Structure formats: C-alpha cells, structure tokens
PDB file of C-alpha atoms in Angstrom:
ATOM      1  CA  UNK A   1      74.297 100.737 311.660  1.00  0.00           C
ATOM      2  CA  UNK A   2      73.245 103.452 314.226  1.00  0.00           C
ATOM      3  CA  UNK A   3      74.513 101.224 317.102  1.00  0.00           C
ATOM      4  CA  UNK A   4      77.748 100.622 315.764  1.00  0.00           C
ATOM      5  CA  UNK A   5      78.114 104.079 314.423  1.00  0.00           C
ATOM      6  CA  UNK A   6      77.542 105.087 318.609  1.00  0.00           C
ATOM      7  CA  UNK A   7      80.502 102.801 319.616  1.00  0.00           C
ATOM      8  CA  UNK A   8      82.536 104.281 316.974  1.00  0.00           C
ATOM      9  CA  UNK A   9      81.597 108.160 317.988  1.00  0.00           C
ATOM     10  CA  UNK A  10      82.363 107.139 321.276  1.00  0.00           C
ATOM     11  CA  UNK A  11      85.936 105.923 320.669  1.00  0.00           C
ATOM     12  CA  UNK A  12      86.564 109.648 318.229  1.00  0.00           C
ATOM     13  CA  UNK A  13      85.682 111.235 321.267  1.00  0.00           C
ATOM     14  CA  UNK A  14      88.155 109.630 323.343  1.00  0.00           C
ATOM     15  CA  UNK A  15      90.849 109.454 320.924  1.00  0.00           C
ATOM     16  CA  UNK A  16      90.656 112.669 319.514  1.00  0.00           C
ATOM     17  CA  UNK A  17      90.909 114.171 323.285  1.00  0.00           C
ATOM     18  CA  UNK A  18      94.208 111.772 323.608  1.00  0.00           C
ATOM     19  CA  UNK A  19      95.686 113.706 320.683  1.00  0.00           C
ATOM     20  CA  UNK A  20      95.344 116.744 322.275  1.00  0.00           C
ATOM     21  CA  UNK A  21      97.998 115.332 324.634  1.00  0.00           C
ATOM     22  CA  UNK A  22     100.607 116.520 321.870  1.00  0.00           C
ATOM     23  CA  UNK A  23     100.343 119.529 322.602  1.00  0.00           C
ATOM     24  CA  UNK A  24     101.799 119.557 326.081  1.00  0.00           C
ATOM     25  CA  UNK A  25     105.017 118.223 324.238  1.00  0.00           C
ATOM     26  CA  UNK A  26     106.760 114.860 323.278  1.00  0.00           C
ATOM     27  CA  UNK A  27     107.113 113.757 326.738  1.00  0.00           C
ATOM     28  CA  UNK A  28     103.382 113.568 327.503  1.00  0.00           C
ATOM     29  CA  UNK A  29     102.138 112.410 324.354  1.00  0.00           C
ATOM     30  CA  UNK A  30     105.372 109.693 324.173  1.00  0.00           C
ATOM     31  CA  UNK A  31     104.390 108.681 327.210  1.00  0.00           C
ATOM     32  CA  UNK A  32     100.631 108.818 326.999  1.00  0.00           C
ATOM     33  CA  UNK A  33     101.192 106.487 324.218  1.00  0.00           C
ATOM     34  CA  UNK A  34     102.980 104.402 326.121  1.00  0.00           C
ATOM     35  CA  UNK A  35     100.254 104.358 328.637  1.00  0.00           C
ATOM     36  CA  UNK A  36      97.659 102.803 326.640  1.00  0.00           C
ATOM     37  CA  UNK A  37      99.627  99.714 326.094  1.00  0.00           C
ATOM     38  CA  UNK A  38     100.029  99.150 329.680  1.00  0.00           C
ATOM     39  CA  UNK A  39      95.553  99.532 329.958  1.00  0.00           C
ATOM     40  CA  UNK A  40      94.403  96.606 332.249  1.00  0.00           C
ATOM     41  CA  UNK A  41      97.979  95.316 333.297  1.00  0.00           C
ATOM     42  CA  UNK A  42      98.033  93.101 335.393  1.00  0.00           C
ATOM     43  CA  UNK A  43      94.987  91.224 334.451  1.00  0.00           C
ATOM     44  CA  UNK A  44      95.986  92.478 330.721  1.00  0.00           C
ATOM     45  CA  UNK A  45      99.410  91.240 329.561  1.00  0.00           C
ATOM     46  CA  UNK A  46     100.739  94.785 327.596  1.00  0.00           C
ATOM     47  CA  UNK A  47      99.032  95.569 324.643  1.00  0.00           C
ATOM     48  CA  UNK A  48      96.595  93.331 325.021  1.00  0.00           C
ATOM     49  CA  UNK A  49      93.735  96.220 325.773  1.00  0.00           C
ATOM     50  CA  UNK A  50      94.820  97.976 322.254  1.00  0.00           C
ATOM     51  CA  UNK A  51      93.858  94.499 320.603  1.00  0.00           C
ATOM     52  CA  UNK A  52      91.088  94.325 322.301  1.00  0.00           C
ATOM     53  CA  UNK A  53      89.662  97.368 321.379  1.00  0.00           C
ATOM     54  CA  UNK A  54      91.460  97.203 317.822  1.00  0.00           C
ATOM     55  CA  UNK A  55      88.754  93.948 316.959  1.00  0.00           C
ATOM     56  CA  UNK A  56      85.786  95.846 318.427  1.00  0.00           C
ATOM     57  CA  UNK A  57      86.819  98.436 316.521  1.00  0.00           C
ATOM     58  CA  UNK A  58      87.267  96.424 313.464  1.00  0.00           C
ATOM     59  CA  UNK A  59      83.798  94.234 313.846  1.00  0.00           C
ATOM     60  CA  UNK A  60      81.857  98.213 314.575  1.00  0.00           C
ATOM     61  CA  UNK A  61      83.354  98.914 310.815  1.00  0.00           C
ATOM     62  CA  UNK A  62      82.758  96.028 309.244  1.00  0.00           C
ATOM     63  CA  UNK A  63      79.107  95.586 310.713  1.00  0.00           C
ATOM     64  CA  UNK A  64      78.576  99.182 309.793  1.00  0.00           C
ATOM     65  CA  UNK A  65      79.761  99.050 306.390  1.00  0.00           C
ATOM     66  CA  UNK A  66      78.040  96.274 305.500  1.00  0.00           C
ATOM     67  CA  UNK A  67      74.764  97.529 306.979  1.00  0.00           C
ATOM     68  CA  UNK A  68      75.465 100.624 304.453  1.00  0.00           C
ATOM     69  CA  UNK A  69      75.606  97.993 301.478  1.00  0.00           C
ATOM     70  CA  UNK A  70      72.381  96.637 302.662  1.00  0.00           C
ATOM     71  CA  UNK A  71      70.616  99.592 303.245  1.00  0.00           C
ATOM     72  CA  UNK A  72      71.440 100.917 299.878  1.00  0.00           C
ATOM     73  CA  UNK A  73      70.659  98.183 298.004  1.00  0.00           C
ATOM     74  CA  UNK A  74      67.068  98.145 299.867  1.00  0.00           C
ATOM     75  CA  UNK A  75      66.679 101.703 298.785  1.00  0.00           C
ATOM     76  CA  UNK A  76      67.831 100.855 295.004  1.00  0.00           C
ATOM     77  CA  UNK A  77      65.301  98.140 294.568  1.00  0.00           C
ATOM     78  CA  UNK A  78      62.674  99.165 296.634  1.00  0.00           C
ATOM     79  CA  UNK A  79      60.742 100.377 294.160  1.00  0.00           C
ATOM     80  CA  UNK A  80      62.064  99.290 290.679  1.00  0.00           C
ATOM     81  CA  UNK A  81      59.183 101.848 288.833  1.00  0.00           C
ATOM     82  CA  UNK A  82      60.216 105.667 288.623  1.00  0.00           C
ATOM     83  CA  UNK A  83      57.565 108.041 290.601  1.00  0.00           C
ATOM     84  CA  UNK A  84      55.496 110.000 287.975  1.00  0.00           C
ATOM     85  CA  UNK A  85      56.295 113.348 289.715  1.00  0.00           C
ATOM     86  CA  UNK A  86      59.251 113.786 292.272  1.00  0.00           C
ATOM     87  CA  UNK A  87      58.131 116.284 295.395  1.00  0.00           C
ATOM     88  CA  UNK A  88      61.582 117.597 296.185  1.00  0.00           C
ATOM     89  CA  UNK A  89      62.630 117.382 299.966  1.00  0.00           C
ATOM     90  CA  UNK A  90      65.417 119.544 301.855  1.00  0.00           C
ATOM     91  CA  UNK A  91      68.198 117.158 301.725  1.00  0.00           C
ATOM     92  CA  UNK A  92      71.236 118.512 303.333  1.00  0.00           C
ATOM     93  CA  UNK A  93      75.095 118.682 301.823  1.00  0.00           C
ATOM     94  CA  UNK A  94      75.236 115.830 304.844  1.00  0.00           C
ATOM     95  CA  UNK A  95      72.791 113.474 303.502  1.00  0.00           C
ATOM     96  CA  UNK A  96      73.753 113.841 299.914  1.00  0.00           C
ATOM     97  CA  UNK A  97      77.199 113.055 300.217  1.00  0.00           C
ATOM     98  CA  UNK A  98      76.946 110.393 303.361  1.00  0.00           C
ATOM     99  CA  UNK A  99      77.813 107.558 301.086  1.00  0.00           C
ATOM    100  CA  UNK A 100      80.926 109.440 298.955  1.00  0.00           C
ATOM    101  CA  UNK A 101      82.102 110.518 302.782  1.00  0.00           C
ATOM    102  CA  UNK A 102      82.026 106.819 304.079  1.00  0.00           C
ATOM    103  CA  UNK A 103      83.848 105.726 301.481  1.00  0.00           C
ATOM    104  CA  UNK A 104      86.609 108.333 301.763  1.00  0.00           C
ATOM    105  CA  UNK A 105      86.853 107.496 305.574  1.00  0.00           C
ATOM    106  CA  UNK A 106      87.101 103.829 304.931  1.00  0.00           C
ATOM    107  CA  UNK A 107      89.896 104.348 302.765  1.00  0.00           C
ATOM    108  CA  UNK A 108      91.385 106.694 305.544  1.00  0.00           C
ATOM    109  CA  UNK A 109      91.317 104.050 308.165  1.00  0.00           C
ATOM    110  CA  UNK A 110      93.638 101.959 306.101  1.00  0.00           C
ATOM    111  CA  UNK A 111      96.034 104.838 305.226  1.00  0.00           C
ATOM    112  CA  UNK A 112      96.163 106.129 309.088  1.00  0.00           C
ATOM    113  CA  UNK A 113      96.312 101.992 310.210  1.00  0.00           C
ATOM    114  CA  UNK A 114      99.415 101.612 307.568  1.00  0.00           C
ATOM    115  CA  UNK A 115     100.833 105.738 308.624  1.00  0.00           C
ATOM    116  CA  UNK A 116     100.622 105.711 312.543  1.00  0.00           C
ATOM    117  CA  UNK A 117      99.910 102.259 313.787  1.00  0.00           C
ATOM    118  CA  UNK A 118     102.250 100.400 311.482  1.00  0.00           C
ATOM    119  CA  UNK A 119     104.607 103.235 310.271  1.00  0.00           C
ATOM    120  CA  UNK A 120     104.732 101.769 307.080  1.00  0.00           C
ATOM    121  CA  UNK A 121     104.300 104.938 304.996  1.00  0.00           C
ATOM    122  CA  UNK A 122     105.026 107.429 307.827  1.00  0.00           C
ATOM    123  CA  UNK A 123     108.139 109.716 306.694  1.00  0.00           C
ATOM    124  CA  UNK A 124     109.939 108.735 310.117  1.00  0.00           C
ATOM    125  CA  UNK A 125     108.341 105.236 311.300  1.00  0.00           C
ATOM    126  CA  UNK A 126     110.002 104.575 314.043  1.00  0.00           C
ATOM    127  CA  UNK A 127     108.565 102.566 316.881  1.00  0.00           C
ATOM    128  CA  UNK A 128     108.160 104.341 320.003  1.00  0.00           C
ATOM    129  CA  UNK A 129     108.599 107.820 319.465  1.00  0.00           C
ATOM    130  CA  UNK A 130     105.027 109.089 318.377  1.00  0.00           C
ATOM    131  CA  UNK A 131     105.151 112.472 318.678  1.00  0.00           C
ATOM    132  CA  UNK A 132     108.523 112.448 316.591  1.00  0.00           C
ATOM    133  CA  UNK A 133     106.421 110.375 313.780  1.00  0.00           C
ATOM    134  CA  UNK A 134     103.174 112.527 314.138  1.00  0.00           C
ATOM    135  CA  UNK A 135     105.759 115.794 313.390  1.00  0.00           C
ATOM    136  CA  UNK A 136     107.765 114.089 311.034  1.00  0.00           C
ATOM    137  CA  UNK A 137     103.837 113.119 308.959  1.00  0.00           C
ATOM    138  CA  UNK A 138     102.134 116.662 309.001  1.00  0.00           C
ATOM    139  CA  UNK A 139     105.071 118.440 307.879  1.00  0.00           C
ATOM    140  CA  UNK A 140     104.671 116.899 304.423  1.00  0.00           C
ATOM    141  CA  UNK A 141     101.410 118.956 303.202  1.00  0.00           C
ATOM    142  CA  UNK A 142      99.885 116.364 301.015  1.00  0.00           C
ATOM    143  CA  UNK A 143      99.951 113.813 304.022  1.00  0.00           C
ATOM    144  CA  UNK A 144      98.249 117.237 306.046  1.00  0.00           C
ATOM    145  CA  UNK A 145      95.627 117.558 303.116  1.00  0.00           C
ATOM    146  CA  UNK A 146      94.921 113.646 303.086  1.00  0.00           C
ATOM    147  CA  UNK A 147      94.374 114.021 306.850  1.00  0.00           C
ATOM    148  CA  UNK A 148      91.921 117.677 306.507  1.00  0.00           C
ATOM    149  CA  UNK A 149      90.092 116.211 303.824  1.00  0.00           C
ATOM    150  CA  UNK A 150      89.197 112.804 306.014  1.00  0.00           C
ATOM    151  CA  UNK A 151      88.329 114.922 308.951  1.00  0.00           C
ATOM    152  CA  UNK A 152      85.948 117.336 306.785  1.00  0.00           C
ATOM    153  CA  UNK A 153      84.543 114.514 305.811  1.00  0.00           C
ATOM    154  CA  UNK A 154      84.644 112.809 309.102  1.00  0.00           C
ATOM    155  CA  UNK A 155      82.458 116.483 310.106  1.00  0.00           C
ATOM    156  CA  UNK A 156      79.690 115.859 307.649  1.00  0.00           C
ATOM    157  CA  UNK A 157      79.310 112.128 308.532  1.00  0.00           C
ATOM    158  CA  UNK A 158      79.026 112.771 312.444  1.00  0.00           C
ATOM    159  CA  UNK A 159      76.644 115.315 311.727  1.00  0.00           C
ATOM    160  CA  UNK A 160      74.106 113.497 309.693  1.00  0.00           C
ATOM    161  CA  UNK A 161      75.053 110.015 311.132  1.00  0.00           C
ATOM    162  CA  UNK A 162      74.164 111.360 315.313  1.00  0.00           C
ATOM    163  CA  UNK A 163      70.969 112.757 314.239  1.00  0.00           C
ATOM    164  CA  UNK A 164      69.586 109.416 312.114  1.00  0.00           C
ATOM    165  CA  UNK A 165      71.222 107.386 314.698  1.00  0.00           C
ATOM    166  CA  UNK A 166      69.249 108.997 317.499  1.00  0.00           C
ATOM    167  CA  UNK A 167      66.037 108.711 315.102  1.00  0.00           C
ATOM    168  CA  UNK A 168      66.699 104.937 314.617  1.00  0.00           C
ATOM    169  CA  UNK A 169      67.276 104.386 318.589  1.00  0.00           C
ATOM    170  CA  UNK A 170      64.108 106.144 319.123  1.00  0.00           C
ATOM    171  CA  UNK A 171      65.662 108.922 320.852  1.00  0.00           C
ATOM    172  CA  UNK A 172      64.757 111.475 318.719  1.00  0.00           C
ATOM    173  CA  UNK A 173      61.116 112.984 317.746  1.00  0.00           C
ATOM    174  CA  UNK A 174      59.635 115.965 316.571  1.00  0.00           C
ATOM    175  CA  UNK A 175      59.451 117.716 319.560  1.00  0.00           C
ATOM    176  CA  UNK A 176      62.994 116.917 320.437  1.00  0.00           C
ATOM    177  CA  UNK A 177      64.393 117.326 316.748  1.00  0.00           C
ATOM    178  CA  UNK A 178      66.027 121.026 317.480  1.00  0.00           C
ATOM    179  CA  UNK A 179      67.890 119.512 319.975  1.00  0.00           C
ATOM    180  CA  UNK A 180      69.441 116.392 318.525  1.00  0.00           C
ATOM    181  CA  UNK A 181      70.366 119.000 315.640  1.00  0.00           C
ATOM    182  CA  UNK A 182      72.098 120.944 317.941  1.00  0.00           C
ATOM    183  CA  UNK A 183      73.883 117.825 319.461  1.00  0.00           C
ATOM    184  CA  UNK A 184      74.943 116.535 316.350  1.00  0.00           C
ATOM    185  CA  UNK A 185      76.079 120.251 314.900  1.00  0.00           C
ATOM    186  CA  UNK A 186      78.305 120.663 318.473  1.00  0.00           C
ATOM    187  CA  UNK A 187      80.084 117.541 318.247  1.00  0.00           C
ATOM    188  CA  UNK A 188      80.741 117.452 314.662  1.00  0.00           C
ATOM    189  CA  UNK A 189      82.326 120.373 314.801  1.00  0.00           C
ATOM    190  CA  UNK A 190      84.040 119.720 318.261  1.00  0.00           C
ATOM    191  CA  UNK A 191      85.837 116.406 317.178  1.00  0.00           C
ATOM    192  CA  UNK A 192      86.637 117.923 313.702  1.00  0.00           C
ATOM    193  CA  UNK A 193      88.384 120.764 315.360  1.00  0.00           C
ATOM    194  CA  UNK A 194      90.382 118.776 317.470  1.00  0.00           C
ATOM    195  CA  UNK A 195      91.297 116.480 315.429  1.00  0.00           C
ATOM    196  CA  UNK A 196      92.875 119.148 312.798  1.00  0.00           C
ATOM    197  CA  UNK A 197      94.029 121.017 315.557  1.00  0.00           C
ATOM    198  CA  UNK A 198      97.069 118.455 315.223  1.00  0.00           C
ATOM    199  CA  UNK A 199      98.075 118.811 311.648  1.00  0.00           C
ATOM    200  CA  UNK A 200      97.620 122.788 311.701  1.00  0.00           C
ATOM    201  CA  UNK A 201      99.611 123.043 314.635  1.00  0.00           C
ATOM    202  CA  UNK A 202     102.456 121.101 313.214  1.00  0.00           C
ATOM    203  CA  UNK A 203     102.328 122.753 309.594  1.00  0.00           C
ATOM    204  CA  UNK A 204     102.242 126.200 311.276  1.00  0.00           C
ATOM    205  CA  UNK A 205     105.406 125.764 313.724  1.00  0.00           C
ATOM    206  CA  UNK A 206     103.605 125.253 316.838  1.00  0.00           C
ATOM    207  CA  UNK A 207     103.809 121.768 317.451  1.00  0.00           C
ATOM    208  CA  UNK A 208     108.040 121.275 316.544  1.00  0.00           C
TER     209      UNK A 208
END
C-alpha cells in the first residue's frame, strides 16, 4: 500500500503541475497536451507513453485498493473479543475518514477517466481541444463541486497516507516525526491548491 501510494503521489505531483499549464492559455495547455502523446517518440510510437503509464497507473490502484481490503479485514478480525475498557487515542479527521475518502476518490477516477480522458460526460467532448473541454466542464458548478469535493478529499488522504507511508518504509521515527508531519501537511495542501486552482479559476472568469 505505502509503495504504491508513493508512485501514485508522485504522478499528482507531476500532473497537477501540468494543469497549471492552463493558465498560460489554450495554446500552451492544447499543445502541452499534445506533447505528452508524442513522450518517447521515436522509440515510442504516439501515445504509446500515456498507455504505458495509464497500466502502471491502473496496477498502483488496484494493488492499493486491494491492500486497503486486506488491511481492513485484518483489523476487523484481529481480535474478534471487545476490549473491556477502550483508552482513547488522538485520531485525526485524516485517519478517521481515510477509508470514506478512498472510496470517494475511487469513484472520482472513473468519473474524471469517463469526463476528460474519454469525454463521454464532458459538456463539450471534443477530441483535441482540452482546454476548450476543461472550460466547457467547470463552468457547470455541480461538475466544479464533484471536482472540490474529490480534491478535499484527495487533501486529507495525502496527508495521512505520506506520513504512514513514510512510517511503513521506515523512514519515519520519533525523532523525525515533526518533520514527516510537516512534509505531509505542505504537500497536501500544495497539490490540493493546485489542483482547484483550475476549477476556481474557470468558475470565477479567469480562465475563459
């Protein structure tokens, strides 16, 4: 889970810094788009990076999910007997709602897959002209509000999911713990902001 949840971070960090590219205008981000199905020519034929990635991608989620499963199950049955007296810990908002927030981001991934990658339910959908479809897809608020309330949850999930990664790897200890905090706090809040940087520019007029 923590090392596919890594890979994943990785590629938010990357993407979410290519949709920043919108704001320069349609010509950059049309054409930064087009860019990334040319990655690798000419060893790559054209789009064959973007597939690449796309099954990486796609084995990261499934391996992750299904670690999730696993883990919780382990959790649930490792020990069937209720403790006499409970010794209540400082669980954070994070923790508490790290299963609700995974499944609300799985369910994303489809929606933004069938949206932006397929243009299925994208209000425009046409092929080729991204920033036109990205425009056309924020300026309907309940697509925006689908997309905020993804990323918020996206925010909590990076948070809580850095820090127990890094305590997994072994990265993290006691006297380091402040800092891996402050790691995961930063680029929660970092890729959250950019990412909603898109949809707020769009439903407030400055991305046209």
């Amino acid at each position: 889970m923590a090392s596919t949840g890594v890979i994943m971070l990785l590629f938010l960090i990357v993407h979410m810094a290519g949709n920043l590219k919108i704001f320069f205008g349609p010509t950059d981000f049309n054409s930064y788009a087009a860019w990334l199905r040319t990655i690798g020519e000419p060893v790559l034929h054209e789009t064959w990076y973007l597939w690449v990635q796309r099954v990486v991608l796609l084995a990261c989620l499934v391996a992750h999910v299904t670690s999730a499963i696993q883990l919780t199950h382990r959790d649930i049955h490792a020990r069937p007997q209720r403790y006499r007296s409970k010794r209540p810990w400082r669980a954070t908002f994070a923790t508490n709602t790290m299963r609700y927030g995974g499944a609300i981001l799985a369910l994303f991934v489809i929606w933004h897959i069938l949206d932006l990658t397929v243009g299925a339910v994208n209000p425009r959908g046409e092929a080729g002209h991204p920033y036109e479809n990205v425009v056309a897809d924020f300026g309907v608020w309940w697509i925006a509000l689908i997309y905020v309330v993804a990323m918020l949850a996206l925010c909590l999930h990076i948070y809580h999911g850095f820090w127990s990664a890094a305590q997994t790897l072994g990265a993290n200890n006691a006297a380091r713990n402040v800092v891996f905090k402050t790691i995961a706090t930063v680029l929660a809040l970092a890729i959250t902001v950019g990412f909603l940087s898109v949809p707020i520019a769009v439903m407030t007029g400055l991305v046209r």
